[in-house]
PDB file of C-alpha atoms in Angstrom:
ATOM      1  CA  ASP M 456     -91.425  54.622 164.491  1.00  0.00           C
ATOM      2  CA  ALA M 457     -91.425  52.417 161.376  1.00  0.00           C
ATOM      3  CA  GLN M 458     -89.564  49.646 163.199  1.00  0.00           C
ATOM      4  CA  PRO M 459     -90.771  46.032 163.572  1.00  0.00           C
ATOM      5  CA  THR M 460     -89.901  45.827 167.290  1.00  0.00           C
ATOM      6  CA  ALA M 461     -89.757  48.052 170.346  1.00  0.00           C
ATOM      7  CA  VAL M 462     -88.135  47.711 173.753  1.00  0.00           C
ATOM      8  CA  PHE M 463     -89.917  48.803 176.929  1.00  0.00           C
ATOM      9  CA  ALA M 464     -88.151  48.953 180.285  1.00  0.00           C
ATOM     10  CA  GLY M 465     -89.848  48.207 183.582  1.00  0.00           C
ATOM     11  CA  SER M 466     -90.977  45.388 185.788  1.00  0.00           C
ATOM     12  CA  VAL M 467     -93.840  42.990 185.323  1.00  0.00           C
ATOM     13  CA  GLN M 468     -95.911  41.709 188.224  1.00  0.00           C
ATOM     14  CA  LYS M 469     -96.845  38.043 188.259  1.00  0.00           C
ATOM     15  CA  SER M 470    -100.209  37.695 186.582  1.00  0.00           C
ATOM     16  CA  GLU M 471    -102.209  35.105 184.759  1.00  0.00           C
ATOM     17  CA  ASP M 472    -102.394  37.212 181.602  1.00  0.00           C
ATOM     18  CA  TYR M 473    -101.152  40.409 179.968  1.00  0.00           C
ATOM     19  CA  ALA M 474    -102.518  41.779 176.722  1.00  0.00           C
ATOM     20  CA  ALA M 475    -102.287  44.935 174.645  1.00  0.00           C
ATOM     21  CA  PHE M 476    -104.367  46.347 171.800  1.00  0.00           C
ATOM     22  CA  TYR M 477    -103.545  48.764 168.986  1.00  0.00           C
ATOM     23  CA  PRO M 478    -104.952  51.309 168.345  1.00  0.00           C
ATOM     24  CA  TYR M 479    -106.185  51.734 171.884  1.00  0.00           C
ATOM     25  CA  SER M 480    -108.424  54.639 170.824  1.00  0.00           C
ATOM     26  CA  SER M 481    -110.820  52.124 169.188  1.00  0.00           C
ATOM     27  CA  VAL M 482    -111.232  50.012 172.374  1.00  0.00           C
ATOM     28  CA  LYS M 483    -114.667  50.053 173.990  1.00  0.00           C
ATOM     29  CA  SER M 484    -113.768  47.605 176.777  1.00  0.00           C
ATOM     30  CA  LEU M 485    -110.987  45.195 177.678  1.00  0.00           C
ATOM     31  CA  GLY M 486    -111.083  42.391 180.217  1.00  0.00           C
ATOM     32  CA  SER M 487    -111.976  38.767 180.901  1.00  0.00           C
ATOM     33  CA  GLY M 488    -109.784  37.708 178.000  1.00  0.00           C
ATOM     34  CA  LYS M 489    -111.678  39.829 175.453  1.00  0.00           C
ATOM     35  CA  VAL M 490    -111.326  43.176 173.720  1.00  0.00           C
ATOM     36  CA  HIS M 491    -114.440  44.963 172.410  1.00  0.00           C
ATOM     37  CA  PHE M 492    -113.495  47.590 169.834  1.00  0.00           C
ATOM     38  CA  THR M 493    -114.714  49.418 166.751  1.00  0.00           C
ATOM     39  CA  LEU M 494    -113.559  48.689 163.212  1.00  0.00           C
ATOM     40  CA  PRO M 495    -113.726  52.029 161.383  1.00  0.00           C
ATOM     41  CA  ALA M 496    -116.260  52.467 158.580  1.00  0.00           C
ATOM     42  CA  ILE M 497    -114.096  55.189 157.038  1.00  0.00           C
ATOM     43  CA  GLN M 498    -110.420  54.625 156.314  1.00  0.00           C
ATOM     44  CA  THR M 499    -107.972  57.245 155.059  1.00  0.00           C
ATOM     45  CA  TYR M 500    -106.005  56.754 151.842  1.00  0.00           C
ATOM     46  CA  VAL M 501    -102.220  56.601 152.051  1.00  0.00           C
ATOM     47  CA  ALA M 502    -100.129  56.086 148.906  1.00  0.00           C
ATOM     48  CA  ASP M 503     -98.864  52.482 148.594  1.00  0.00           C
ATOM     49  CA  ASP M 504    -100.056  51.552 152.111  1.00  0.00           C
ATOM     50  CA  PHE M 505    -102.847  51.954 154.638  1.00  0.00           C
ATOM     51  CA  ALA M 506    -103.217  54.738 157.204  1.00  0.00           C
ATOM     52  CA  ALA M 507    -101.849  54.515 160.730  1.00  0.00           C
ATOM     53  CA  ASN M 508    -104.394  53.489 163.370  1.00  0.00           C
ATOM     54  CA  MET M 509    -106.478  51.557 160.819  1.00  0.00           C
ATOM     55  CA  SER M 510    -105.024  48.066 161.275  1.00  0.00           C
ATOM     56  CA  PRO M 511    -106.097  46.626 164.633  1.00  0.00           C
ATOM     57  CA  MET M 512    -103.643  44.347 166.415  1.00  0.00           C
ATOM     58  CA  VAL M 513    -103.761  42.406 169.665  1.00  0.00           C
ATOM     59  CA  GLY M 514    -100.737  41.331 171.651  1.00  0.00           C
ATOM     60  CA  ARG M 515    -100.406  38.707 174.358  1.00  0.00           C
ATOM     61  CA  LEU M 516     -97.486  38.248 176.734  1.00  0.00           C
ATOM     62  CA  THR M 517     -96.000  34.765 176.374  1.00  0.00           C
ATOM     63  CA  GLU M 518     -92.597  33.703 177.661  1.00  0.00           C
ATOM     64  CA  GLY M 519     -91.677  37.305 178.459  1.00  0.00           C
ATOM     65  CA  ARG M 520     -92.487  38.638 174.976  1.00  0.00           C
ATOM     66  CA  LEU M 521     -95.464  40.691 173.877  1.00  0.00           C
ATOM     67  CA  SER M 522     -96.121  39.706 170.252  1.00  0.00           C
ATOM     68  CA  PHE M 523     -98.739  41.613 168.294  1.00  0.00           C
ATOM     69  CA  LYS M 524    -100.922  39.856 165.723  1.00  0.00           C
ATOM     70  CA  ASN M 525    -102.865  41.621 162.965  1.00  0.00           C
ATOM     71  CA  LEU M 526    -106.617  41.081 163.001  1.00  0.00           C
ATOM     72  CA  CYS M 527    -107.493  42.110 159.445  1.00  0.00           C
ATOM     73  CA  GLY M 528    -106.339  41.416 155.920  1.00  0.00           C
ATOM     74  CA  ILE M 529    -105.597  43.957 153.220  1.00  0.00           C
ATOM     75  CA  PHE M 530    -107.595  44.162 150.001  1.00  0.00           C
ATOM     76  CA  VAL M 531    -105.415  45.827 147.345  1.00  0.00           C
ATOM     77  CA  LEU M 532    -107.425  47.289 144.480  1.00  0.00           C
ATOM     78  CA  ASN M 533    -105.356  48.292 141.444  1.00  0.00           C
ATOM     79  CA  LEU M 534    -107.025  50.906 139.260  1.00  0.00           C
ATOM     80  CA  MET M 535    -105.961  52.347 135.902  1.00  0.00           C
ATOM     81  CA  GLY M 536    -107.535  55.093 133.851  1.00  0.00           C
ATOM     82  CA  GLU M 537    -107.985  58.830 133.885  1.00  0.00           C
ATOM     83  CA  GLY M 538    -109.375  61.168 136.503  1.00  0.00           C
ATOM     84  CA  LYS M 539    -109.067  61.442 140.264  1.00  0.00           C
ATOM     85  CA  VAL M 540    -110.605  59.031 142.776  1.00  0.00           C
ATOM     86  CA  SER M 541    -112.255  60.717 145.779  1.00  0.00           C
ATOM     87  CA  SER M 542    -113.507  57.575 147.564  1.00  0.00           C
ATOM     88  CA  ILE M 543    -113.978  53.834 147.241  1.00  0.00           C
ATOM     89  CA  THR M 544    -116.787  52.027 149.080  1.00  0.00           C
ATOM     90  CA  PHE M 545    -116.570  48.251 149.510  1.00  0.00           C
ATOM     91  CA  LYS M 546    -119.477  45.889 150.320  1.00  0.00           C
ATOM     92  CA  GLY M 547    -118.939  42.142 150.604  1.00  0.00           C
ATOM     93  CA  TYR M 548    -121.453  39.283 150.331  1.00  0.00           C
ATOM     94  CA  ASP M 549    -121.543  35.701 151.599  1.00  0.00           C
ATOM     95  CA  ALA M 550    -122.459  32.566 149.605  1.00  0.00           C
ATOM     96  CA  SER M 551    -126.192  33.290 150.037  1.00  0.00           C
ATOM     97  CA  GLY M 552    -125.858  36.858 148.789  1.00  0.00           C
ATOM     98  CA  ASN M 553    -126.246  38.390 152.250  1.00  0.00           C
ATOM     99  CA  PRO M 554    -124.119  41.420 153.129  1.00  0.00           C
ATOM    100  CA  MET M 555    -121.176  40.681 155.419  1.00  0.00           C
ATOM    101  CA  PRO M 556    -120.225  43.020 158.285  1.00  0.00           C
ATOM    102  CA  VAL M 557    -116.929  44.802 157.606  1.00  0.00           C
ATOM    103  CA  SER M 558    -117.036  47.657 160.144  1.00  0.00           C
ATOM    104  CA  GLY M 559    -118.540  48.522 163.516  1.00  0.00           C
ATOM    105  CA  ASP M 560    -118.584  46.580 166.780  1.00  0.00           C
ATOM    106  CA  ALA M 561    -115.973  43.832 166.910  1.00  0.00           C
ATOM    107  CA  LEU M 562    -114.638  41.390 169.491  1.00  0.00           C
ATOM    108  CA  VAL M 563    -111.408  39.454 169.799  1.00  0.00           C
ATOM    109  CA  ASN M 564    -110.394  36.919 172.409  1.00  0.00           C
ATOM    110  CA  TYR M 565    -106.830  37.717 173.446  1.00  0.00           C
ATOM    111  CA  THR M 566    -106.252  34.344 175.105  1.00  0.00           C
ATOM    112  CA  TYR M 567    -105.698  32.740 171.677  1.00  0.00           C
ATOM    113  CA  SER M 568    -103.186  29.915 171.371  1.00  0.00           C
ATOM    114  CA  SER M 569    -101.782  30.487 167.860  1.00  0.00           C
ATOM    115  CA  ALA M 570    -103.703  33.304 166.132  1.00  0.00           C
ATOM    116  CA  PRO M 571    -106.526  35.611 167.226  1.00  0.00           C
ATOM    117  CA  SER M 572    -109.959  35.330 165.649  1.00  0.00           C
ATOM    118  CA  LEU M 573    -112.037  38.418 164.888  1.00  0.00           C
ATOM    119  CA  ASN M 574    -115.753  38.233 165.707  1.00  0.00           C
ATOM    120  CA  LEU M 575    -118.193  40.660 164.061  1.00  0.00           C
ATOM    121  CA  ASP M 576    -121.456  39.034 165.155  1.00  0.00           C
ATOM    122  CA  ASP M 577    -122.743  42.303 166.641  1.00  0.00           C
ATOM    123  CA  ALA M 578    -121.386  44.562 163.891  1.00  0.00           C
ATOM    124  CA  GLU M 579    -123.889  46.406 161.744  1.00  0.00           C
ATOM    125  CA  GLY M 580    -121.468  48.061 159.333  1.00  0.00           C
ATOM    126  CA  TYR M 581    -121.884  46.440 155.938  1.00  0.00           C
ATOM    127  CA  SER M 582    -119.561  48.764 154.065  1.00  0.00           C
ATOM    128  CA  VAL M 583    -116.199  50.417 154.458  1.00  0.00           C
ATOM    129  CA  THR M 584    -115.144  53.557 152.621  1.00  0.00           C
ATOM    130  CA  LEU M 585    -111.631  54.571 151.688  1.00  0.00           C
ATOM    131  CA  ASP M 586    -111.556  58.391 151.808  1.00  0.00           C
ATOM    132  CA  CYS M 587    -109.087  59.714 149.228  1.00  0.00           C
ATOM    133  CA  GLY M 588    -109.237  63.341 150.407  1.00  0.00           C
ATOM    134  CA  ASN M 589    -108.739  65.787 147.542  1.00  0.00           C
ATOM    135  CA  GLY M 590    -108.428  62.883 145.121  1.00  0.00           C
ATOM    136  CA  VAL M 591    -105.869  60.392 143.892  1.00  0.00           C
ATOM    137  CA  SER M 592    -104.911  60.682 140.220  1.00  0.00           C
ATOM    138  CA  LEU M 593    -105.153  57.540 138.117  1.00  0.00           C
ATOM    139  CA  ASN M 594    -102.662  56.665 135.378  1.00  0.00           C
ATOM    140  CA  SER M 595    -103.539  55.034 132.053  1.00  0.00           C
ATOM    141  CA  ASP M 596    -100.200  53.213 131.850  1.00  0.00           C
ATOM    142  CA  LYS M 597     -99.594  52.042 135.398  1.00  0.00           C
ATOM    143  CA  PRO M 598    -102.004  50.759 138.080  1.00  0.00           C
ATOM    144  CA  THR M 599    -102.551  52.824 141.222  1.00  0.00           C
ATOM    145  CA  PRO M 600    -102.977  50.629 144.333  1.00  0.00           C
ATOM    146  CA  PHE M 601    -105.650  51.381 146.928  1.00  0.00           C
ATOM    147  CA  HIS M 602    -105.433  49.494 150.258  1.00  0.00           C
ATOM    148  CA  ILE M 603    -108.607  48.668 152.211  1.00  0.00           C
ATOM    149  CA  LEU M 604    -108.423  46.773 155.511  1.00  0.00           C
ATOM    150  CA  LEU M 605    -111.089  44.061 155.766  1.00  0.00           C
ATOM    151  CA  PRO M 606    -112.016  41.388 158.295  1.00  0.00           C
ATOM    152  CA  PRO M 607    -110.778  37.939 157.279  1.00  0.00           C
ATOM    153  CA  GLY M 608    -113.346  35.827 155.478  1.00  0.00           C
ATOM    154  CA  GLU M 609    -114.703  34.379 152.274  1.00  0.00           C
ATOM    155  CA  TYR M 610    -116.274  37.128 150.214  1.00  0.00           C
ATOM    156  CA  HIS M 611    -118.268  35.274 147.558  1.00  0.00           C
ATOM    157  CA  SER M 612    -118.916  38.545 145.753  1.00  0.00           C
ATOM    158  CA  PHE M 613    -118.391  42.219 146.393  1.00  0.00           C
ATOM    159  CA  ALA M 614    -119.504  45.604 145.118  1.00  0.00           C
ATOM    160  CA  LEU M 615    -117.397  48.721 144.719  1.00  0.00           C
ATOM    161  CA  ASN M 616    -118.572  52.298 144.309  1.00  0.00           C
ATOM    162  CA  ILE M 617    -115.645  54.368 143.080  1.00  0.00           C
ATOM    163  CA  GLY M 618    -116.352  58.068 143.501  1.00  0.00           C
ATOM    164  CA  MET M 619    -114.487  60.487 141.261  1.00  0.00           C
ATOM    165  CA  THR M 620    -113.718  64.128 142.058  1.00  0.00           C
ATOM    166  CA  ASP M 621    -115.815  65.244 139.040  1.00  0.00           C
ATOM    167  CA  GLY M 622    -118.929  63.667 140.608  1.00  0.00           C
ATOM    168  CA  ARG M 623    -119.031  60.463 138.568  1.00  0.00           C
ATOM    169  CA  VAL M 624    -119.456  57.155 140.404  1.00  0.00           C
ATOM    170  CA  MET M 625    -118.159  53.965 138.816  1.00  0.00           C
ATOM    171  CA  LYS M 626    -119.776  50.755 140.013  1.00  0.00           C
ATOM    172  CA  GLN M 627    -117.775  47.530 139.844  1.00  0.00           C
ATOM    173  CA  LYS M 628    -118.680  44.012 140.929  1.00  0.00           C
ATOM    174  CA  GLY M 629    -116.482  41.093 141.851  1.00  0.00           C
ATOM    175  CA  THR M 630    -118.230  37.791 141.241  1.00  0.00           C
ATOM    176  CA  ARG M 631    -115.451  35.328 142.095  1.00  0.00           C
ATOM    177  CA  LEU M 632    -114.703  34.075 145.573  1.00  0.00           C
ATOM    178  CA  MET M 633    -112.195  36.343 147.293  1.00  0.00           C
ATOM    179  CA  LEU M 634    -110.456  34.979 150.358  1.00  0.00           C
ATOM    180  CA  VAL M 635    -109.181  37.658 152.719  1.00  0.00           C
ATOM    181  CA  GLU M 636    -106.725  36.236 155.235  1.00  0.00           C
ATOM    182  CA  ARG M 637    -105.470  37.809 158.422  1.00  0.00           C
ATOM    183  CA  SER M 638    -102.209  39.701 157.932  1.00  0.00           C
ATOM    184  CA  LEU M 639    -102.034  39.020 154.157  1.00  0.00           C
ATOM    185  CA  ARG M 640    -102.677  41.092 151.029  1.00  0.00           C
ATOM    186  CA  THR M 641    -105.387  40.061 148.572  1.00  0.00           C
ATOM    187  CA  ARG M 642    -105.031  41.701 145.168  1.00  0.00           C
ATOM    188  CA  SER M 643    -107.688  42.565 142.624  1.00  0.00           C
ATOM    189  CA  ALA M 644    -107.861  44.640 139.473  1.00  0.00           C
ATOM    190  CA  ALA M 645    -110.839  46.597 138.192  1.00  0.00           C
TER     191      ALA M 645
END
């Protein structure tokens, strides 16, 4: 728990390939060098981080080591103000203004050479919602960070619907290119 490495004891049979996926509960099928899984459309808020089981990773055995690689990037939205946030819904758009898939059916080839590439060609989820439970209080003096896991890509614009516990919904738009890179944090303020 909360450690960067783990040691497993046992023996390994000779094989052409070994791979692992986290979280396994999201896997639909695994084999032939590919993992089909589901990127969640609803993520759970955790203060100063993202929730467990939300960040998919794939690992491949090379030279006796199983190294996991993150598949998504982290969009960090810093909000200031008053009130309590109940949810944040993100929608991203490409250069032509078309919505980009950010949740649903996904595929990764685990026979990558340097870094895995996430494929969302069959995904139909064009939004992802961060569920803030009973609400997260904002502060007028200090930003509150909200972490949303997103597929890597160039988001030429994006829309946010920020739901408040009192029923209000704030709509924000990002109109500058936002590059989300695998395993990195991308910060924004609204």
